[in-house]
PDB file of C-alpha atoms and ligand atoms in Angstrom:
ATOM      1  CA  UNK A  30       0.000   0.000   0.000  1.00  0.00           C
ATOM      2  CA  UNK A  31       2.576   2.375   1.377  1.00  0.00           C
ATOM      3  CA  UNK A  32       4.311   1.685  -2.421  1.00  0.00           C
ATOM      4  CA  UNK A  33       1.356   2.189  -4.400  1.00  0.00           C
ATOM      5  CA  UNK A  34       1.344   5.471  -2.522  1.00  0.00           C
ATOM      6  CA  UNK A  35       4.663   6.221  -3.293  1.00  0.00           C
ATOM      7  CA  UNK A  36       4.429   4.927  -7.381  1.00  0.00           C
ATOM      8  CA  UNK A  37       1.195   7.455  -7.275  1.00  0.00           C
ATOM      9  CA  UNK A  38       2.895  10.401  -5.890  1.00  0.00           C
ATOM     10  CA  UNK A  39       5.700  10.456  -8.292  1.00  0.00           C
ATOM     11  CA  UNK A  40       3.248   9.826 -11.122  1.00  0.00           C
ATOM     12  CA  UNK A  41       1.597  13.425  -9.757  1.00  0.00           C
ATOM     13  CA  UNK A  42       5.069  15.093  -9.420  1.00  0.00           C
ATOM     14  CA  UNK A  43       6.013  13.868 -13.145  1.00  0.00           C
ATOM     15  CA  UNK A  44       2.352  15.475 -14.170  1.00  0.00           C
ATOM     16  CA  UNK A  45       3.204  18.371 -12.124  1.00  0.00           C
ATOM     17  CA  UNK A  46       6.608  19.216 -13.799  1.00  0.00           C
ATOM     18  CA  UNK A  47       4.813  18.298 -17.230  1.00  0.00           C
ATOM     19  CA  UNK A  48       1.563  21.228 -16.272  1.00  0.00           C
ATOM     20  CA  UNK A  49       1.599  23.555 -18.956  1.00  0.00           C
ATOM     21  CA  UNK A  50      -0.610  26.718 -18.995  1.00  0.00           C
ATOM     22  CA  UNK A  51      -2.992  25.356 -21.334  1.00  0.00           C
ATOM     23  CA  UNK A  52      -2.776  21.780 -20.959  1.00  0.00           C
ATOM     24  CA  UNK A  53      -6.124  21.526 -18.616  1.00  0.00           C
ATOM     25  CA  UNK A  54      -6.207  17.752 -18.240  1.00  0.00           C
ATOM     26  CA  UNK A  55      -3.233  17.836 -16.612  1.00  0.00           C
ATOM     27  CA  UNK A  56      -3.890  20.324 -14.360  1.00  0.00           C
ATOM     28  CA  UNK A  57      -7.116  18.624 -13.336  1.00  0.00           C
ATOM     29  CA  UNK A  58      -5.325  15.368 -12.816  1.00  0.00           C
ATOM     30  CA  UNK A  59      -2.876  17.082 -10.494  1.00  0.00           C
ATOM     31  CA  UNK A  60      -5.232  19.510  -8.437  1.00  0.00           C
ATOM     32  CA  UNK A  61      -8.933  18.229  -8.358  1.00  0.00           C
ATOM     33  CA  UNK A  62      -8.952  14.706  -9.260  1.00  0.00           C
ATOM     34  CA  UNK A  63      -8.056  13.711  -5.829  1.00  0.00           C
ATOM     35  CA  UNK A  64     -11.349  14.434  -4.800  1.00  0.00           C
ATOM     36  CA  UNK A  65     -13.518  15.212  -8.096  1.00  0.00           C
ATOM     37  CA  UNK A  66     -12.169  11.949  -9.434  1.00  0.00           C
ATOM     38  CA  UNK A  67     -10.090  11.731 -13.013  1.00  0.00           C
ATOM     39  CA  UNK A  68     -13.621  11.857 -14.530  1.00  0.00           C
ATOM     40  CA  UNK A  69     -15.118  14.047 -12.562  1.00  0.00           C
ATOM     41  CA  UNK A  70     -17.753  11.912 -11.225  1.00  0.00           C
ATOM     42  CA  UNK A  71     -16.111  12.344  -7.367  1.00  0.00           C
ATOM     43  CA  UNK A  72     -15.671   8.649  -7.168  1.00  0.00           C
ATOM     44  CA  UNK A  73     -12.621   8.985  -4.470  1.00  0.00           C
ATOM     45  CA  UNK A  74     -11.949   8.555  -1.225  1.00  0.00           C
ATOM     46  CA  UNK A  75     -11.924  11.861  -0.352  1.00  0.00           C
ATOM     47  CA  UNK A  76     -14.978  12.392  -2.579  1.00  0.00           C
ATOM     48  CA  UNK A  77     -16.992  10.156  -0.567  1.00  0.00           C
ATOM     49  CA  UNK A  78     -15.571  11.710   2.790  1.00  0.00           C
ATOM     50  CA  UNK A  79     -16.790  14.541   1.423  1.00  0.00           C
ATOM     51  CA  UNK A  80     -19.541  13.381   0.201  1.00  0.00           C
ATOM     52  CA  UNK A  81     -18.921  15.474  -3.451  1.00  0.00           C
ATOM     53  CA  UNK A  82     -21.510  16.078  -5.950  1.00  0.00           C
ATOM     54  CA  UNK A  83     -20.867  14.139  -9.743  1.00  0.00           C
ATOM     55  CA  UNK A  84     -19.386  17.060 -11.472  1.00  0.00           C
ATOM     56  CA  UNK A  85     -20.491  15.664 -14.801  1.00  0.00           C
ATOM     57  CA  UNK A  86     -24.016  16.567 -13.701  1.00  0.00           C
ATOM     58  CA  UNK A  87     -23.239  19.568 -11.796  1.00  0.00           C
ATOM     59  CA  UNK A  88     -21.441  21.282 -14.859  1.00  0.00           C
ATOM     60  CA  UNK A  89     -24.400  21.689 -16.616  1.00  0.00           C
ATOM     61  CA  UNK A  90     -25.512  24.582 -14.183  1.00  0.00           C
ATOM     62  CA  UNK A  91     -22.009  26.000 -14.631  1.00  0.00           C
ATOM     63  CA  UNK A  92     -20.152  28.039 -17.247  1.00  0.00           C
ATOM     64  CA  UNK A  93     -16.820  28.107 -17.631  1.00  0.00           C
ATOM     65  CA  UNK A  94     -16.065  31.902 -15.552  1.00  0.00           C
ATOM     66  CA  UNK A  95     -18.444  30.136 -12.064  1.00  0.00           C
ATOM     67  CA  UNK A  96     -15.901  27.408 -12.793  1.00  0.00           C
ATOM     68  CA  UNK A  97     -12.812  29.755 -12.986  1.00  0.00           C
ATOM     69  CA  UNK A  98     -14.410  31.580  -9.561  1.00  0.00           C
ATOM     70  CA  UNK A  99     -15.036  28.576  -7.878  1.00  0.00           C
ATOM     71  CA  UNK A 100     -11.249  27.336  -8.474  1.00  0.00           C
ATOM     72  CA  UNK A 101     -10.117  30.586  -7.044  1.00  0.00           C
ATOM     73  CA  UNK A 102     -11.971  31.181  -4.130  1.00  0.00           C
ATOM     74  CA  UNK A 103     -13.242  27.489  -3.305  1.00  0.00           C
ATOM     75  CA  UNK A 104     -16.827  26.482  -2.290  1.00  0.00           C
ATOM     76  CA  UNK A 105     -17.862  27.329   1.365  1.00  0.00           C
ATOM     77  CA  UNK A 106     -21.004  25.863   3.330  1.00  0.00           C
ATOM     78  CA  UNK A 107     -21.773  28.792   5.651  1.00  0.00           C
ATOM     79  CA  UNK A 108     -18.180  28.979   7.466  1.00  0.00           C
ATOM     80  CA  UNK A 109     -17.201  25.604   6.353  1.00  0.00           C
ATOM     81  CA  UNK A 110     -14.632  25.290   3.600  1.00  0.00           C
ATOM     82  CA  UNK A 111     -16.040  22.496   1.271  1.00  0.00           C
ATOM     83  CA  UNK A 112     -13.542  23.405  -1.508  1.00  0.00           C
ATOM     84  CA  UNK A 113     -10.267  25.112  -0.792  1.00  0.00           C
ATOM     85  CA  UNK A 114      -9.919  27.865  -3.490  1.00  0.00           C
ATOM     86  CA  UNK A 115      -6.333  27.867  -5.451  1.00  0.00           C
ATOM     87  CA  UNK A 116      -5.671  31.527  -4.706  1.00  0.00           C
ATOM     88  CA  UNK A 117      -2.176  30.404  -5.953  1.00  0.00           C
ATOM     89  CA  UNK A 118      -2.974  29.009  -9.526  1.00  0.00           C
ATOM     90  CA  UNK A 119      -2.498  31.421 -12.404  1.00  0.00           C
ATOM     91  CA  UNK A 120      -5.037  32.778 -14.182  1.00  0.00           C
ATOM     92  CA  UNK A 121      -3.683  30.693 -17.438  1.00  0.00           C
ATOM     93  CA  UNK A 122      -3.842  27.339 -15.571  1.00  0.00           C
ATOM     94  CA  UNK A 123      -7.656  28.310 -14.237  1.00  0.00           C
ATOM     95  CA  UNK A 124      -8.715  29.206 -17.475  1.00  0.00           C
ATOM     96  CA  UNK A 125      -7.328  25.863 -18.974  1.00  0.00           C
ATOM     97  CA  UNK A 126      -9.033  23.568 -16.228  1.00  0.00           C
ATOM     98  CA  UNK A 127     -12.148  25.443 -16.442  1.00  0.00           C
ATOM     99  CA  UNK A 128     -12.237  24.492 -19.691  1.00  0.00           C
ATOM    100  CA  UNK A 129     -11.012  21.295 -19.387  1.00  0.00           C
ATOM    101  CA  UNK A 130     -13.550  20.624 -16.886  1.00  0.00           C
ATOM    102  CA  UNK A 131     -16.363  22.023 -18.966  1.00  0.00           C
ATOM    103  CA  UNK A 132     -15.598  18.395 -21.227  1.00  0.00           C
ATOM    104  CA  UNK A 133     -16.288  16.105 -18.464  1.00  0.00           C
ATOM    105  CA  UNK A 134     -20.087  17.122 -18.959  1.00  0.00           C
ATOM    106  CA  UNK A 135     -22.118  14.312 -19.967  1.00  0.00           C
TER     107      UNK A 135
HETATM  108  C1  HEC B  17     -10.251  18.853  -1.322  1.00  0.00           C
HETATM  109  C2  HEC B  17     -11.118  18.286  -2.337  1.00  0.00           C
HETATM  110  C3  HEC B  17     -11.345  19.083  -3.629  1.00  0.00           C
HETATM  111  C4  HEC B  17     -10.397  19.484  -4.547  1.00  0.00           C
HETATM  112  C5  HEC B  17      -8.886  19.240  -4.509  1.00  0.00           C
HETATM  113  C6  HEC B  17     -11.125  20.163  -5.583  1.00  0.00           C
HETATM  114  N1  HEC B  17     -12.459  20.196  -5.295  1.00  0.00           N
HETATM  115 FE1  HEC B  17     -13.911  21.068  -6.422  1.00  0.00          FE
HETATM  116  N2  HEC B  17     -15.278  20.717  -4.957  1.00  0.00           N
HETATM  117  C7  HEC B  17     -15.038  20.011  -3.795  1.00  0.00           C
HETATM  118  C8  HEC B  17     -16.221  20.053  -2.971  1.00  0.00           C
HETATM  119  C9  HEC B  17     -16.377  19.383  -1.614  1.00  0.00           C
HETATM  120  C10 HEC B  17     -17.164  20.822  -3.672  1.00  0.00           C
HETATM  121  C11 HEC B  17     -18.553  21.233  -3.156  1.00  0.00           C
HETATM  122  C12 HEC B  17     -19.693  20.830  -4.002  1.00  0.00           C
HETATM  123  C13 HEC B  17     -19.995  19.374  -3.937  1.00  0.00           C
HETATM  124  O1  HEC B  17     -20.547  18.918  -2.941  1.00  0.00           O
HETATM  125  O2  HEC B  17     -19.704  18.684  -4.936  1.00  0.00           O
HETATM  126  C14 HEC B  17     -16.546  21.207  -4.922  1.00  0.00           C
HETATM  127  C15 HEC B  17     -17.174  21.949  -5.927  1.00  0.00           C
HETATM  128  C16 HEC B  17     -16.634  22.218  -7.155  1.00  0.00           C
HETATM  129  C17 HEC B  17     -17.326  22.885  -8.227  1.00  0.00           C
HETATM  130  C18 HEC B  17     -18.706  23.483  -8.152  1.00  0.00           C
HETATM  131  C19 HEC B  17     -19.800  22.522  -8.374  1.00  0.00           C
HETATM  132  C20 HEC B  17     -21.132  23.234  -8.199  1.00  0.00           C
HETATM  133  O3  HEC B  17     -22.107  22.538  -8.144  1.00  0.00           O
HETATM  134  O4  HEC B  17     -21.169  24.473  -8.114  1.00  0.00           O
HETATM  135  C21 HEC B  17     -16.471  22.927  -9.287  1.00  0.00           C
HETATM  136  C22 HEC B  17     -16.735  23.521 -10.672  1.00  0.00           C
HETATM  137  C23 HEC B  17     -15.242  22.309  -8.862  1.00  0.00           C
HETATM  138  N3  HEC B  17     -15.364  21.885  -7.564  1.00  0.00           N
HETATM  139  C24 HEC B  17     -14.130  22.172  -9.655  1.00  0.00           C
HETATM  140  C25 HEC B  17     -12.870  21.835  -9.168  1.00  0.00           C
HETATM  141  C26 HEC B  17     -11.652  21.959  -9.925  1.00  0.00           C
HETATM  142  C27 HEC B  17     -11.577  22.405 -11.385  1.00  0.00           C
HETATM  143  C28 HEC B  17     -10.639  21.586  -9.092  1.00  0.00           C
HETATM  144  C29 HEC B  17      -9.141  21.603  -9.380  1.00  0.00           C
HETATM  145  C30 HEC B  17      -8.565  22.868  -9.770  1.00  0.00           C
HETATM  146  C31 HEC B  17     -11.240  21.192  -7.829  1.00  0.00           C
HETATM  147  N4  HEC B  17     -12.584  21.367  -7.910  1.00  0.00           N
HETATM  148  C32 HEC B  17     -10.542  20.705  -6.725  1.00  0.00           C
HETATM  149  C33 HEC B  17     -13.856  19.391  -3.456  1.00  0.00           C
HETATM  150  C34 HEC B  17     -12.636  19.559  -4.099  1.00  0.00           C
END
């Protein structure tokens, strides 16, 4: 287990150094698809702790700038942080998730 963990974090850190501004998917894989789930149905660990929403359904409410806002400033339940927003990210690699995101719609 403690190896699969291992093999799984260097496969993010090799996404990580690959992360170009616009290359979405990878983005995604490395910042939301620990809890959203690589297809963005929140199938995860941590998307059952936290008991996520399929984003594939979701997304159809959405546009792509409520997706760009919700990356930045995260998704709060009254004072509870649901979502952590990536005040961090540039605006290059939230515009390229958004997007990428915006293809996981059924
Ligand atoms: C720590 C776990 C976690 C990470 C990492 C995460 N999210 Fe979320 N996300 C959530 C939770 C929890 C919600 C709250 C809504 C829900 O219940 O599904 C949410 C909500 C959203 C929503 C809004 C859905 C709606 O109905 O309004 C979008 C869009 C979204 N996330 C996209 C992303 C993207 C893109 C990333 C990566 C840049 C990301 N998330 C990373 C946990 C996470």
């Amino acid at each position: 287990m403690k190896q699969l963990s291992l093999v799984t974090a260097a496969a993010f850190m090799a996404l990580a150094l690959n992360a170009t501004a616009d290359d979405g998917s990878a983005v995604f894989t490395k910042e939301c698809a620990k809890c959203h789930g690589a297809d963005g149905k929140g199938d995860t660990a941590m998307g059952k702790k936290l008991k996520i929403k399929d984003l594939t359904v979701e997304l159809a409410k959405l546009d792509a700038a409520k997706i760009e806002a919700t990356v930045k400033d995260g998704v709060k339940d009254g004072d509870k942080v649901r979502m952590k927003g990536f005040k961090d990210m540039s605006d290059a690699d939230v515009k390229a998730v958004a997007k990428y995101a915006l293809t996981l719609k059924k």
